[in-house]
PDB file of C-alpha atoms and ligand atoms in Angstrom:
ATOM      1  CA  HIS A1401      -0.061  -0.127   0.079  1.00 45.00           C
ATOM      2  CA  ALA A1402       2.743   2.305   0.756  1.00 42.00           C
ATOM      3  CA  LYS A1403       4.368   1.789  -1.994  1.00 42.00           C
ATOM      4  CA  GLU A1404       1.351   2.467  -4.245  1.00 44.00           C
ATOM      5  CA  GLY A1405       0.737   5.691  -2.081  1.00 43.00           C
ATOM      6  CA  ARG A1406       4.231   6.764  -3.111  1.00 46.00           C
ATOM      7  CA  LYS A1407       3.848   5.943  -6.880  1.00 44.00           C
ATOM      8  CA  SER A1408       0.938   7.920  -6.960  1.00 45.00           C
ATOM      9  CA  ASN A1409       2.450  10.974  -5.230  1.00 45.00           C
ATOM     10  CA  PHE A1410       5.263  10.525  -7.806  1.00 49.00           C
ATOM     11  CA  CYS A1411       2.714  10.966 -10.811  1.00 48.00           C
ATOM     12  CA  PHE A1412       1.415  14.150  -9.299  1.00 56.00           C
ATOM     13  CA  PHE A1413       5.022  15.121  -8.774  1.00 58.00           C
ATOM     14  CA  SER A1414       4.909  17.590 -11.806  1.00 67.00           C
ATOM     15  CA  GLU A1415       7.912  19.472 -13.326  1.00 68.00           C
ATOM     16  CA  GLU A1416       6.781  22.765 -12.486  1.00 70.00           C
ATOM     17  CA  LEU A1417       5.928  21.617  -8.408  1.00 67.00           C
ATOM     18  CA  HIS A1418       9.350  20.094  -8.666  1.00 68.00           C
ATOM     19  CA  GLN A1419      10.977  23.678  -9.633  1.00 70.00           C
ATOM     20  CA  LYS A1420       8.911  25.064  -6.926  1.00 70.00           C
ATOM     21  CA  ILE A1421      10.110  22.913  -4.258  1.00 69.00           C
ATOM     22  CA  THR A1422      13.644  22.725  -5.212  1.00 71.00           C
ATOM     23  CA  ASN A1423      13.326  26.867  -5.443  1.00 84.00           C
ATOM     24  CA  ARG A1424      11.940  26.836  -1.768  1.00 85.00           C
ATOM     25  CA  LEU A1425      14.926  24.862  -0.146  1.00 88.00           C
ATOM     26  CA  GLU A1426      17.297  26.990  -2.223  1.00 89.00           C
ATOM     27  CA  LEU A1427      15.770  30.034  -0.794  1.00 90.00           C
ATOM     28  CA  GLU A1428      15.571  28.668   2.667  1.00 92.00           C
ATOM     29  CA  ARG A1429      19.166  27.637   2.363  1.00 93.00           C
ATOM     30  CA  ASP A1430      20.454  31.019   1.145  1.00 94.00           C
ATOM     31  CA  LEU A1431      17.957  32.815   3.680  1.00 94.00           C
ATOM     32  CA  ARG A1432      19.853  30.944   6.582  1.00 93.00           C
ATOM     33  CA  ARG A1433      22.939  32.711   5.423  1.00 94.00           C
ATOM     34  CA  ALA A1434      21.790  36.410   4.239  1.00 95.00           C
ATOM     35  CA  VAL A1435      21.912  37.814   7.633  1.00 90.00           C
ATOM     36  CA  GLY A1436      25.366  37.154   8.031  1.00 91.00           C
ATOM     37  CA  GLN A1437      26.459  37.946   4.573  1.00 94.00           C
ATOM     38  CA  GLY A1438      25.059  41.070   5.067  1.00 95.00           C
ATOM     39  CA  GLU A1439      22.328  40.859   2.079  1.00 97.00           C
ATOM     40  CA  LEU A1440      19.698  42.189   3.944  1.00 98.00           C
ATOM     41  CA  GLU A1441      18.765  45.951   3.367  1.00 98.00           C
ATOM     42  CA  LEU A1442      16.105  48.296   4.688  1.00 98.00           C
ATOM     43  CA  TRP A1443      14.375  50.357   2.303  1.00 98.00           C
ATOM     44  CA  TYR A1444      12.231  53.366   3.768  1.00 98.00           C
ATOM     45  CA  GLN A1445       8.595  54.713   2.861  1.00 98.00           C
ATOM     46  CA  PRO A1446       7.537  58.112   3.829  1.00 98.00           C
ATOM     47  CA  LYS A1447       4.539  58.660   5.881  1.00 98.00           C
ATOM     48  CA  MET A1448       2.751  62.036   5.237  1.00 98.00           C
ATOM     49  CA  ASN A1449       0.516  64.160   7.271  1.00 97.00           C
ATOM     50  CA  LEU A1450      -2.701  65.094   5.042  1.00 97.00           C
ATOM     51  CA  SER A1451      -3.435  68.227   6.340  1.00 94.00           C
ATOM     52  CA  SER A1452       0.153  70.028   6.357  1.00 93.00           C
ATOM     53  CA  SER A1453       1.577  67.749   3.475  1.00 92.00           C
ATOM     54  CA  ARG A1454       4.626  67.256   5.492  1.00 95.00           C
ATOM     55  CA  LEU A1455       6.465  64.038   6.604  1.00 97.00           C
ATOM     56  CA  ILE A1456       5.899  62.401   9.866  1.00 96.00           C
ATOM     57  CA  GLY A1457       8.018  59.417   9.283  1.00 97.00           C
ATOM     58  CA  MET A1458       9.314  56.529   7.894  1.00 98.00           C
ATOM     59  CA  GLU A1459       8.392  52.979   7.582  1.00 98.00           C
ATOM     60  CA  ALA A1460      11.279  50.440   7.386  1.00 99.00           C
ATOM     61  CA  LEU A1461      10.597  47.987   4.471  1.00 98.00           C
ATOM     62  CA  LEU A1462      12.676  44.710   4.046  1.00 98.00           C
ATOM     63  CA  ARG A1463      14.733  44.045   0.889  1.00 98.00           C
ATOM     64  CA  TRP A1464      16.862  41.093   0.204  1.00 96.00           C
ATOM     65  CA  LYS A1465      19.837  41.817  -1.970  1.00 95.00           C
ATOM     66  CA  HIS A1466      20.340  38.057  -3.407  1.00 93.00           C
ATOM     67  CA  PRO A1467      23.562  37.197  -5.100  1.00 91.00           C
ATOM     68  CA  VAL A1468      21.690  35.633  -8.105  1.00 89.00           C
ATOM     69  CA  TYR A1469      18.464  36.658  -7.856  1.00 89.00           C
ATOM     70  CA  GLY A1470      18.783  40.399  -7.176  1.00 92.00           C
ATOM     71  CA  ILE A1471      16.663  42.475  -5.237  1.00 94.00           C
ATOM     72  CA  ILE A1472      13.664  40.081  -3.550  1.00 93.00           C
ATOM     73  CA  ALA A1473      10.786  41.792  -1.920  1.00 95.00           C
ATOM     74  CA  PRO A1474       9.402  40.523   1.614  1.00 96.00           C
ATOM     75  CA  GLY A1475       6.084  38.881   0.116  1.00 94.00           C
ATOM     76  CA  GLN A1476       8.509  36.195  -1.634  1.00 93.00           C
ATOM     77  CA  PHE A1477      10.759  34.958   1.743  1.00 95.00           C
ATOM     78  CA  ILE A1478       8.766  36.230   4.938  1.00 96.00           C
ATOM     79  CA  HIS A1479       6.576  33.242   5.249  1.00 95.00           C
ATOM     80  CA  ILE A1480       9.900  31.048   4.911  1.00 95.00           C
ATOM     81  CA  ALA A1481      11.400  33.008   7.688  1.00 96.00           C
ATOM     82  CA  GLU A1482       8.200  32.582   9.633  1.00 95.00           C
ATOM     83  CA  GLU A1483       8.071  29.004   9.216  1.00 94.00           C
ATOM     84  CA  THR A1484      11.647  28.065   9.442  1.00 93.00           C
ATOM     85  CA  ASN A1485      12.286  30.243  12.753  1.00 93.00           C
ATOM     86  CA  LEU A1486      14.790  32.380  10.710  1.00 96.00           C
ATOM     87  CA  ILE A1487      12.201  35.369  11.541  1.00 97.00           C
ATOM     88  CA  THR A1488      14.363  35.700  15.023  1.00 96.00           C
ATOM     89  CA  PRO A1489      17.592  36.486  13.495  1.00 96.00           C
ATOM     90  CA  ILE A1490      16.177  38.640  10.786  1.00 97.00           C
ATOM     91  CA  GLY A1491      13.518  40.512  12.810  1.00 98.00           C
ATOM     92  CA  GLU A1492      16.289  41.175  15.586  1.00 97.00           C
ATOM     93  CA  TRP A1493      18.536  42.566  12.599  1.00 97.00           C
ATOM     94  CA  VAL A1494      15.588  44.988  11.074  1.00 98.00           C
ATOM     95  CA  LEU A1495      14.784  46.330  14.623  1.00 98.00           C
ATOM     96  CA  LYS A1496      18.645  47.131  15.365  1.00 98.00           C
ATOM     97  CA  GLU A1497      19.267  48.415  11.985  1.00 98.00           C
ATOM     98  CA  ALA A1498      16.094  50.759  11.819  1.00 98.00           C
ATOM     99  CA  CYS A1499      17.214  51.759  15.324  1.00 98.00           C
ATOM    100  CA  ARG A1500      20.397  53.044  14.103  1.00 98.00           C
ATOM    101  CA  GLN A1501      19.662  54.569  11.069  1.00 98.00           C
ATOM    102  CA  MET A1502      16.891  56.564  12.752  1.00 98.00           C
ATOM    103  CA  LYS A1503      19.761  57.805  15.472  1.00 98.00           C
ATOM    104  CA  VAL A1504      21.802  58.744  12.393  1.00 98.00           C
ATOM    105  CA  TRP A1505      18.914  60.619  10.981  1.00 98.00           C
ATOM    106  CA  LEU A1506      18.497  62.027  14.378  1.00 97.00           C
ATOM    107  CA  GLU A1507      21.781  63.300  14.492  1.00 97.00           C
ATOM    108  CA  HIS A1508      21.293  65.146  11.371  1.00 96.00           C
ATOM    109  CA  GLY A1509      18.482  67.247  12.664  1.00 95.00           C
ATOM    110  CA  MET A1510      15.366  64.877  11.681  1.00 95.00           C
ATOM    111  CA  GLU A1511      13.704  65.494  15.215  1.00 94.00           C
ATOM    112  CA  GLY A1512      10.230  65.544  13.729  1.00 92.00           C
ATOM    113  CA  LEU A1513      10.448  61.964  12.558  1.00 97.00           C
ATOM    114  CA  SER A1514      10.018  58.437  13.588  1.00 98.00           C
ATOM    115  CA  VAL A1515      10.836  55.260  12.005  1.00 98.00           C
ATOM    116  CA  ALA A1516       8.308  51.990  11.969  1.00 98.00           C
ATOM    117  CA  VAL A1517       9.276  48.559  11.938  1.00 98.00           C
ATOM    118  CA  ASN A1518       6.893  45.860  10.862  1.00 98.00           C
ATOM    119  CA  ILE A1519       6.923  42.948  13.637  1.00 98.00           C
ATOM    120  CA  SER A1520       5.815  39.186  12.663  1.00 97.00           C
ATOM    121  CA  PHE A1521       3.182  37.714  14.988  1.00 95.00           C
ATOM    122  CA  ARG A1522       5.813  34.999  15.287  1.00 95.00           C
ATOM    123  CA  GLN A1523       8.572  37.841  17.156  1.00 96.00           C
ATOM    124  CA  PHE A1524       5.515  39.474  18.841  1.00 97.00           C
ATOM    125  CA  ALA A1525       4.575  35.843  20.603  1.00 96.00           C
ATOM    126  CA  ASP A1526       7.942  35.646  21.951  1.00 96.00           C
ATOM    127  CA  HIS A1527       7.838  36.554  25.770  1.00 96.00           C
ATOM    128  CA  GLU A1528      11.272  38.066  25.372  1.00 97.00           C
ATOM    129  CA  PHE A1529      10.109  40.543  22.341  1.00 98.00           C
ATOM    130  CA  PRO A1530       9.740  43.441  24.820  1.00 98.00           C
ATOM    131  CA  GLU A1531      13.166  43.379  26.183  1.00 98.00           C
ATOM    132  CA  LEU A1532      14.529  43.013  22.653  1.00 98.00           C
ATOM    133  CA  VAL A1533      12.928  46.053  21.930  1.00 98.00           C
ATOM    134  CA  ALA A1534      14.441  47.587  24.798  1.00 98.00           C
ATOM    135  CA  LYS A1535      17.786  46.260  24.070  1.00 98.00           C
ATOM    136  CA  ALA A1536      17.551  47.568  20.273  1.00 98.00           C
ATOM    137  CA  LEU A1537      16.790  51.028  21.382  1.00 98.00           C
ATOM    138  CA  HIS A1538      19.383  51.043  24.319  1.00 98.00           C
ATOM    139  CA  GLU A1539      22.187  49.683  21.836  1.00 98.00           C
ATOM    140  CA  ALA A1540      21.517  52.522  19.237  1.00 98.00           C
ATOM    141  CA  GLY A1541      21.216  54.945  21.951  1.00 98.00           C
ATOM    142  CA  LEU A1542      17.643  56.041  20.225  1.00 98.00           C
ATOM    143  CA  PRO A1543      15.072  57.616  22.729  1.00 98.00           C
ATOM    144  CA  PRO A1544      11.969  55.500  22.542  1.00 98.00           C
ATOM    145  CA  GLN A1545       9.327  58.019  20.892  1.00 98.00           C
ATOM    146  CA  TYR A1546      11.385  58.044  17.927  1.00 98.00           C
ATOM    147  CA  LEU A1547      10.335  53.985  17.288  1.00 98.00           C
ATOM    148  CA  GLU A1548       7.095  52.625  16.245  1.00 98.00           C
ATOM    149  CA  LEU A1549       5.976  48.953  15.969  1.00 98.00           C
ATOM    150  CA  GLU A1550       3.743  47.816  13.108  1.00 98.00           C
ATOM    151  CA  ILE A1551       1.598  44.608  14.279  1.00 97.00           C
ATOM    152  CA  THR A1552      -1.241  42.912  12.611  1.00 94.00           C
ATOM    153  CA  GLU A1553      -4.608  42.227  13.733  1.00 92.00           C
ATOM    154  CA  SER A1554      -3.714  38.466  13.707  1.00 90.00           C
ATOM    155  CA  VAL A1555      -1.820  39.027  17.339  1.00 89.00           C
ATOM    156  CA  ALA A1556      -5.144  39.684  18.880  1.00 87.00           C
ATOM    157  CA  GLN A1557      -5.805  35.743  18.571  1.00 87.00           C
ATOM    158  CA  ASN A1558      -3.939  35.479  22.049  1.00 90.00           C
ATOM    159  CA  ALA A1559      -5.496  38.599  23.637  1.00 90.00           C
ATOM    160  CA  MET A1560      -3.811  38.209  27.329  1.00 92.00           C
ATOM    161  CA  HIS A1561      -0.611  38.015  25.628  1.00 95.00           C
ATOM    162  CA  ALA A1562      -1.154  40.785  23.463  1.00 94.00           C
ATOM    163  CA  ILE A1563      -2.159  43.236  26.128  1.00 95.00           C
ATOM    164  CA  SER A1564       0.914  42.276  28.553  1.00 96.00           C
ATOM    165  CA  ALA A1565       3.179  42.383  25.485  1.00 97.00           C
ATOM    166  CA  LEU A1566       1.505  45.683  24.280  1.00 97.00           C
ATOM    167  CA  THR A1567       1.826  47.020  28.045  1.00 97.00           C
ATOM    168  CA  LYS A1568       5.360  46.533  28.155  1.00 98.00           C
ATOM    169  CA  ILE A1569       6.215  48.061  24.835  1.00 98.00           C
ATOM    170  CA  LYS A1570       4.007  51.425  25.968  1.00 97.00           C
ATOM    171  CA  GLU A1571       5.887  51.204  29.086  1.00 98.00           C
ATOM    172  CA  LEU A1572       9.032  51.689  27.163  1.00 98.00           C
ATOM    173  CA  GLY A1573       7.389  54.839  25.462  1.00 98.00           C
ATOM    174  CA  VAL A1574       7.255  53.269  21.766  1.00 98.00           C
ATOM    175  CA  GLY A1575       4.460  53.599  19.789  1.00 98.00           C
ATOM    176  CA  VAL A1576       1.994  50.998  18.290  1.00 97.00           C
ATOM    177  CA  SER A1577       0.032  50.830  15.044  1.00 97.00           C
ATOM    178  CA  ILE A1578      -1.969  48.203  13.884  1.00 95.00           C
ATOM    179  CA  ASP A1579      -0.866  46.963  10.288  1.00 96.00           C
ATOM    180  CA  ASP A1580      -3.462  46.009   7.260  1.00 95.00           C
ATOM    181  CA  PHE A1581      -6.628  47.211   9.540  1.00 95.00           C
ATOM    182  CA  GLY A1582      -9.740  45.744   8.408  1.00 91.00           C
ATOM    183  CA  THR A1583      -8.362  42.272   6.770  1.00 90.00           C
ATOM    184  CA  GLY A1584      -8.007  40.064   9.725  1.00 83.00           C
ATOM    185  CA  TYR A1585     -10.691  38.069  11.449  1.00 74.00           C
ATOM    186  CA  SER A1586     -10.391  39.912  15.060  1.00 72.00           C
ATOM    187  CA  SER A1587     -13.256  41.635  16.577  1.00 74.00           C
ATOM    188  CA  LEU A1588     -13.331  45.228  16.971  1.00 81.00           C
ATOM    189  CA  SER A1589     -13.551  44.800  20.886  1.00 82.00           C
ATOM    190  CA  TYR A1590      -9.570  44.565  21.161  1.00 84.00           C
ATOM    191  CA  LEU A1591      -9.377  47.928  19.956  1.00 87.00           C
ATOM    192  CA  SER A1592     -10.527  49.032  23.253  1.00 87.00           C
ATOM    193  CA  GLN A1593      -8.335  46.808  25.243  1.00 89.00           C
ATOM    194  CA  PHE A1594      -5.367  47.033  23.298  1.00 92.00           C
ATOM    195  CA  PRO A1595      -3.021  50.130  24.054  1.00 92.00           C
ATOM    196  CA  ILE A1596      -2.315  51.348  20.357  1.00 94.00           C
ATOM    197  CA  ASP A1597      -1.619  54.709  18.992  1.00 96.00           C
ATOM    198  CA  ARG A1598      -2.405  54.202  15.056  1.00 97.00           C
ATOM    199  CA  LEU A1599      -4.290  52.398  12.816  1.00 96.00           C
ATOM    200  CA  LYS A1600      -3.379  51.535   9.255  1.00 97.00           C
ATOM    201  CA  ILE A1601      -6.440  51.126   6.900  1.00 97.00           C
ATOM    202  CA  ASP A1602      -5.378  48.463   4.445  1.00 97.00           C
ATOM    203  CA  GLN A1603      -4.611  49.402   1.115  1.00 97.00           C
ATOM    204  CA  SER A1604      -7.253  46.823  -0.582  1.00 97.00           C
ATOM    205  CA  PHE A1605      -9.999  49.796   0.872  1.00 97.00           C
ATOM    206  CA  VAL A1606      -7.785  52.578  -0.463  1.00 98.00           C
ATOM    207  CA  ARG A1607      -7.241  51.290  -3.913  1.00 96.00           C
ATOM    208  CA  ASN A1608     -10.711  50.813  -5.111  1.00 96.00           C
ATOM    209  CA  LEU A1609     -12.626  53.571  -3.396  1.00 97.00           C
ATOM    210  CA  ASN A1610     -16.310  51.945  -4.457  1.00 97.00           C
ATOM    211  CA  ALA A1611     -19.313  52.874  -2.326  1.00 97.00           C
ATOM    212  CA  SER A1612     -18.786  49.997   0.235  1.00 97.00           C
ATOM    213  CA  ASN A1613     -15.015  50.739   0.859  1.00 97.00           C
ATOM    214  CA  GLN A1614     -15.749  54.593   1.126  1.00 98.00           C
ATOM    215  CA  ALA A1615     -18.068  53.425   4.220  1.00 97.00           C
ATOM    216  CA  ILE A1616     -15.624  51.081   5.511  1.00 95.00           C
ATOM    217  CA  ILE A1617     -12.922  54.004   5.680  1.00 97.00           C
ATOM    218  CA  ARG A1618     -15.385  56.393   7.193  1.00 97.00           C
ATOM    219  CA  SER A1619     -16.738  53.797   9.797  1.00 95.00           C
ATOM    220  CA  ILE A1620     -12.903  53.419  10.647  1.00 95.00           C
ATOM    221  CA  LEU A1621     -12.341  57.029  10.890  1.00 96.00           C
ATOM    222  CA  ASP A1622     -15.436  57.435  12.884  1.00 95.00           C
ATOM    223  CA  ILE A1623     -14.363  54.437  15.721  1.00 94.00           C
ATOM    224  CA  ALA A1624     -10.586  55.590  15.654  1.00 95.00           C
ATOM    225  CA  ASN A1625     -11.748  59.207  16.537  1.00 94.00           C
ATOM    226  CA  HIS A1626     -13.654  58.336  19.176  1.00 93.00           C
ATOM    227  CA  MET A1627     -10.907  56.101  20.416  1.00 93.00           C
ATOM    228  CA  ASN A1628      -8.341  58.944  20.238  1.00 94.00           C
ATOM    229  CA  ILE A1629      -6.440  56.730  17.668  1.00 96.00           C
ATOM    230  CA  THR A1630      -4.732  58.396  14.641  1.00 97.00           C
ATOM    231  CA  VAL A1631      -5.659  56.823  11.202  1.00 98.00           C
ATOM    232  CA  ILE A1632      -3.197  56.452   7.985  1.00 98.00           C
ATOM    233  CA  ALA A1633      -4.351  55.416   4.956  1.00 98.00           C
ATOM    234  CA  GLU A1634      -1.960  53.071   3.007  1.00 98.00           C
ATOM    235  CA  GLY A1635      -1.343  52.417  -0.315  1.00 98.00           C
ATOM    236  CA  VAL A1636      -2.353  56.191  -1.378  1.00 98.00           C
ATOM    237  CA  GLU A1637      -1.785  56.247  -5.401  1.00 98.00           C
ATOM    238  CA  THR A1638      -3.763  59.071  -6.556  1.00 98.00           C
ATOM    239  CA  LEU A1639      -5.031  62.502  -5.807  1.00 97.00           C
ATOM    240  CA  GLU A1640      -8.394  61.534  -5.672  1.00 97.00           C
ATOM    241  CA  GLN A1641      -7.748  59.229  -3.300  1.00 98.00           C
ATOM    242  CA  VAL A1642      -5.997  62.125  -1.159  1.00 98.00           C
ATOM    243  CA  HIS A1643      -9.079  64.244  -1.514  1.00 98.00           C
ATOM    244  CA  PHE A1644     -10.985  61.711  -0.432  1.00 98.00           C
ATOM    245  CA  LEU A1645      -9.270  60.901   2.777  1.00 98.00           C
ATOM    246  CA  GLN A1646      -8.810  64.889   3.297  1.00 98.00           C
ATOM    247  CA  GLN A1647     -12.664  65.328   2.937  1.00 97.00           C
ATOM    248  CA  HIS A1648     -13.092  62.691   5.602  1.00 97.00           C
ATOM    249  CA  ARG A1649     -10.303  63.773   8.118  1.00 96.00           C
ATOM    250  CA  CYS A1650      -8.023  61.094   7.846  1.00 98.00           C
ATOM    251  CA  GLN A1651      -4.749  62.344   9.374  1.00 98.00           C
ATOM    252  CA  GLU A1652      -2.391  60.701   7.704  1.00 98.00           C
ATOM    253  CA  ALA A1653      -1.522  58.768   4.353  1.00 98.00           C
ATOM    254  CA  GLN A1654       1.437  56.267   2.826  1.00 98.00           C
ATOM    255  CA  GLY A1655       1.498  55.290  -0.495  1.00 98.00           C
ATOM    256  CA  TYR A1656       3.148  55.539  -4.225  1.00 98.00           C
ATOM    257  CA  TYR A1657       1.606  59.201  -4.545  1.00 98.00           C
ATOM    258  CA  TYR A1658       3.943  60.413  -2.160  1.00 97.00           C
ATOM    259  CA  SER A1659       6.954  57.980  -2.743  1.00 98.00           C
ATOM    260  CA  LYS A1660       7.760  54.066  -3.281  1.00 98.00           C
ATOM    261  CA  PRO A1661      10.252  52.639  -0.571  1.00 98.00           C
ATOM    262  CA  LEU A1662      13.460  54.267  -0.910  1.00 98.00           C
ATOM    263  CA  PRO A1663      17.061  53.191  -0.086  1.00 98.00           C
ATOM    264  CA  ALA A1664      18.188  55.057   3.088  1.00 98.00           C
ATOM    265  CA  GLU A1665      20.430  57.111   1.192  1.00 98.00           C
ATOM    266  CA  GLN A1666      17.315  58.716  -0.973  1.00 98.00           C
ATOM    267  CA  ALA A1667      15.134  58.453   1.941  1.00 98.00           C
ATOM    268  CA  PHE A1668      17.214  61.058   3.645  1.00 98.00           C
ATOM    269  CA  GLU A1669      17.097  63.380   0.510  1.00 97.00           C
ATOM    270  CA  TYR A1670      13.322  62.974   0.627  1.00 97.00           C
ATOM    271  CA  MET A1671      13.296  63.930   4.311  1.00 96.00           C
ATOM    272  CA  VAL A1672      15.265  66.844   4.030  1.00 94.00           C
ATOM    273  CA  LYS A1673      13.015  68.109   1.144  1.00 93.00           C
ATOM    274  CA  HIS A1674       9.704  67.219   3.034  1.00 91.00           C
ATOM    275  CA  SER A1675      10.273  67.625   6.820  1.00 79.00           C
ATOM    276  CA  GLY A1676       9.210  71.149   6.758  1.00 68.00           C
ATOM    277  CA  LYS A1677      12.659  72.389   7.973  1.00 57.00           C
ATOM    278  CA  THR A1678      13.789  73.895   4.887  1.00 46.00           C
TER     279      THR A1678
HETATM  280  P1  LIG B1071       3.296  46.372   4.821  1.00 92.15           P
HETATM  281  O1  LIG B1071       3.691  46.554   6.043  1.00 92.15           O
HETATM  282  O2  LIG B1071       1.572  46.535   4.825  1.00 92.15           O
HETATM  283  O3  LIG B1071       3.699  47.437   3.737  1.00 92.15           O
HETATM  284  C1  LIG B1071       2.944  48.011   2.617  1.00 92.15           C
HETATM  285  C2  LIG B1071       3.407  47.085   1.677  1.00 92.15           C
HETATM  286  O4  LIG B1071       2.688  47.754   0.204  1.00 92.15           O
HETATM  287  C3  LIG B1071       5.017  47.415   1.249  1.00 92.15           C
HETATM  288  O5  LIG B1071       5.196  46.405   0.475  1.00 92.15           O
HETATM  289  C4  LIG B1071       4.916  48.813   0.266  1.00 92.15           C
HETATM  290  O6  LIG B1071       6.119  48.672  -0.824  1.00 92.15           O
HETATM  291  C5  LIG B1071       3.530  48.483  -0.734  1.00 92.15           C
HETATM  292  N1  LIG B1071       3.119  49.798  -0.812  1.00 92.15           N
HETATM  293  C6  LIG B1071       3.270  51.032  -0.552  1.00 92.15           C
HETATM  294  N2  LIG B1071       2.541  51.740  -0.966  1.00 92.15           N
HETATM  295  C7  LIG B1071       1.940  51.360  -1.987  1.00 92.15           C
HETATM  296  C8  LIG B1071       0.939  51.728  -2.824  1.00 92.15           C
HETATM  297  O7  LIG B1071       0.767  53.106  -3.159  1.00 92.15           O
HETATM  298  N3  LIG B1071       0.464  50.690  -3.877  1.00 92.15           N
HETATM  299  C9  LIG B1071       1.157  49.462  -3.979  1.00 92.15           C
HETATM  300  N4  LIG B1071       0.537  48.829  -4.888  1.00 92.15           N
HETATM  301  N5  LIG B1071       1.803  49.163  -2.887  1.00 92.15           N
HETATM  302  C10 LIG B1071       2.123  50.008  -1.909  1.00 92.15           C
HETATM  303  P2  LIG B1071       6.555  45.520   0.457  1.00 92.15           P
HETATM  304  O8  LIG B1071       7.790  46.234   1.064  1.00 92.15           O
HETATM  305  O9  LIG B1071       6.816  44.762  -0.256  1.00 92.15           O
HETATM  306  O10 LIG B1071       6.456  44.796   1.969  1.00 92.15           O
HETATM  307  C11 LIG B1071       5.317  43.628   2.202  1.00 92.15           C
HETATM  308  C12 LIG B1071       4.953  43.113   3.340  1.00 92.15           C
HETATM  309  O11 LIG B1071       5.842  42.480   4.040  1.00 92.15           O
HETATM  310  C13 LIG B1071       4.577  44.341   4.518  1.00 92.15           C
HETATM  311  O12 LIG B1071       3.346  44.977   4.333  1.00 92.15           O
HETATM  312  C14 LIG B1071       5.112  43.852   5.964  1.00 92.15           C
HETATM  313  O13 LIG B1071       3.824  43.231   5.994  1.00 92.15           O
HETATM  314  C15 LIG B1071       6.042  42.765   5.448  1.00 92.15           C
HETATM  315  N6  LIG B1071       7.478  43.327   5.361  1.00 92.15           N
HETATM  316  C16 LIG B1071       7.997  44.165   5.139  1.00 92.15           C
HETATM  317  N7  LIG B1071       9.116  44.556   5.689  1.00 92.15           N
HETATM  318  C17 LIG B1071       8.916  43.550   6.781  1.00 92.15           C
HETATM  319  C18 LIG B1071       9.845  43.469   8.022  1.00 92.15           C
HETATM  320  O14 LIG B1071      10.998  43.982   8.409  1.00 92.15           O
HETATM  321  N8  LIG B1071       9.724  42.560   8.889  1.00 92.15           N
HETATM  322  C19 LIG B1071       8.259  41.702   8.855  1.00 92.15           C
HETATM  323  N9  LIG B1071       8.205  40.903   9.897  1.00 92.15           N
HETATM  324  N10 LIG B1071       7.775  42.068   8.132  1.00 92.15           N
HETATM  325  C20 LIG B1071       7.802  42.834   6.703  1.00 92.15           C
HETATM  326 MG1  LIG B1072       3.847  47.894   7.778  1.00 92.15          MG
HETATM  327 MG1  LIG B1073      -0.097  47.109   5.175  1.00 92.15          MG
HETATM  328 MG1  LIG B1074       0.783  43.907   4.467  1.00 92.15          MG
END
């Protein structure tokens, strides 16, 4: 029987699938070395204030400079990192690198800005995570108000842990955003239980401003306003979207309309132009 099963598996093992699996093992092997080899890089995407059109901060977005495949976006490897626990060393590197970079920018006079770091639910689940954040700030010499963490609604699955971890993070003085808001499965009740500063409306609602997405955005703004939570719209690409968001008093926006994610040096040039200091 076992033999038969294997045989039939073999039949379904198409060339294409084989390619994918080899590729995945290859990526996993390469990813294991990427941190040590210095192949990871952070790019930065501006976040803007919608009433002043000024820059308020930068979101760090991970890029992998693969020696053969070139620049790989996180959508293609973060899930592998999560499944293999490589997210631990990678996430630690991201946190430290973002703090180091923000400290450099601070020393160049960018006091009005902050840096946001995406945190995987796997990293967040680790009981030592708040200490890791404290350590990253301390090592970089970065005051906590210049750091913000972006977590997704998925962390609400373990509400007790999330409340305790978020409370510790807030005690450090670090900001917290809920990323991709509106796409998760969790209930709205956690909004009142979790100490959060900002909601990031998922780009899927912003991209297509049809009647129902407009209604969803208005509801999110309404709830957030009542709770004193700032709202930022993600994936803003057009002036029409900017106008809609301004009309409905959305405070902040981020997207290709302003800028794509930029390598650190170009991000600094963008800052100099848009921070309102010049
Ligand atoms: P996210 O945090 O929701 O980031 C927004 C993603 O949308 C980014 O893709 C960004 O480049 C893209 N984006 C921004 N504005 C626009 C726009 O106007 N139009 C369109 N079409 N796209 C836009 P990216 O950099 O490929 O990152 C994808 C996701 O990977 C992120 O989604 C985040 O969940 C995850 N990620 C990125 N960096 C890290 C990291 O350092 N650690 C972890 N754990 N996850 C990360
Ligand atoms: Mg994010
Ligand atoms: Mg998002
Ligand atoms: Mg996302």
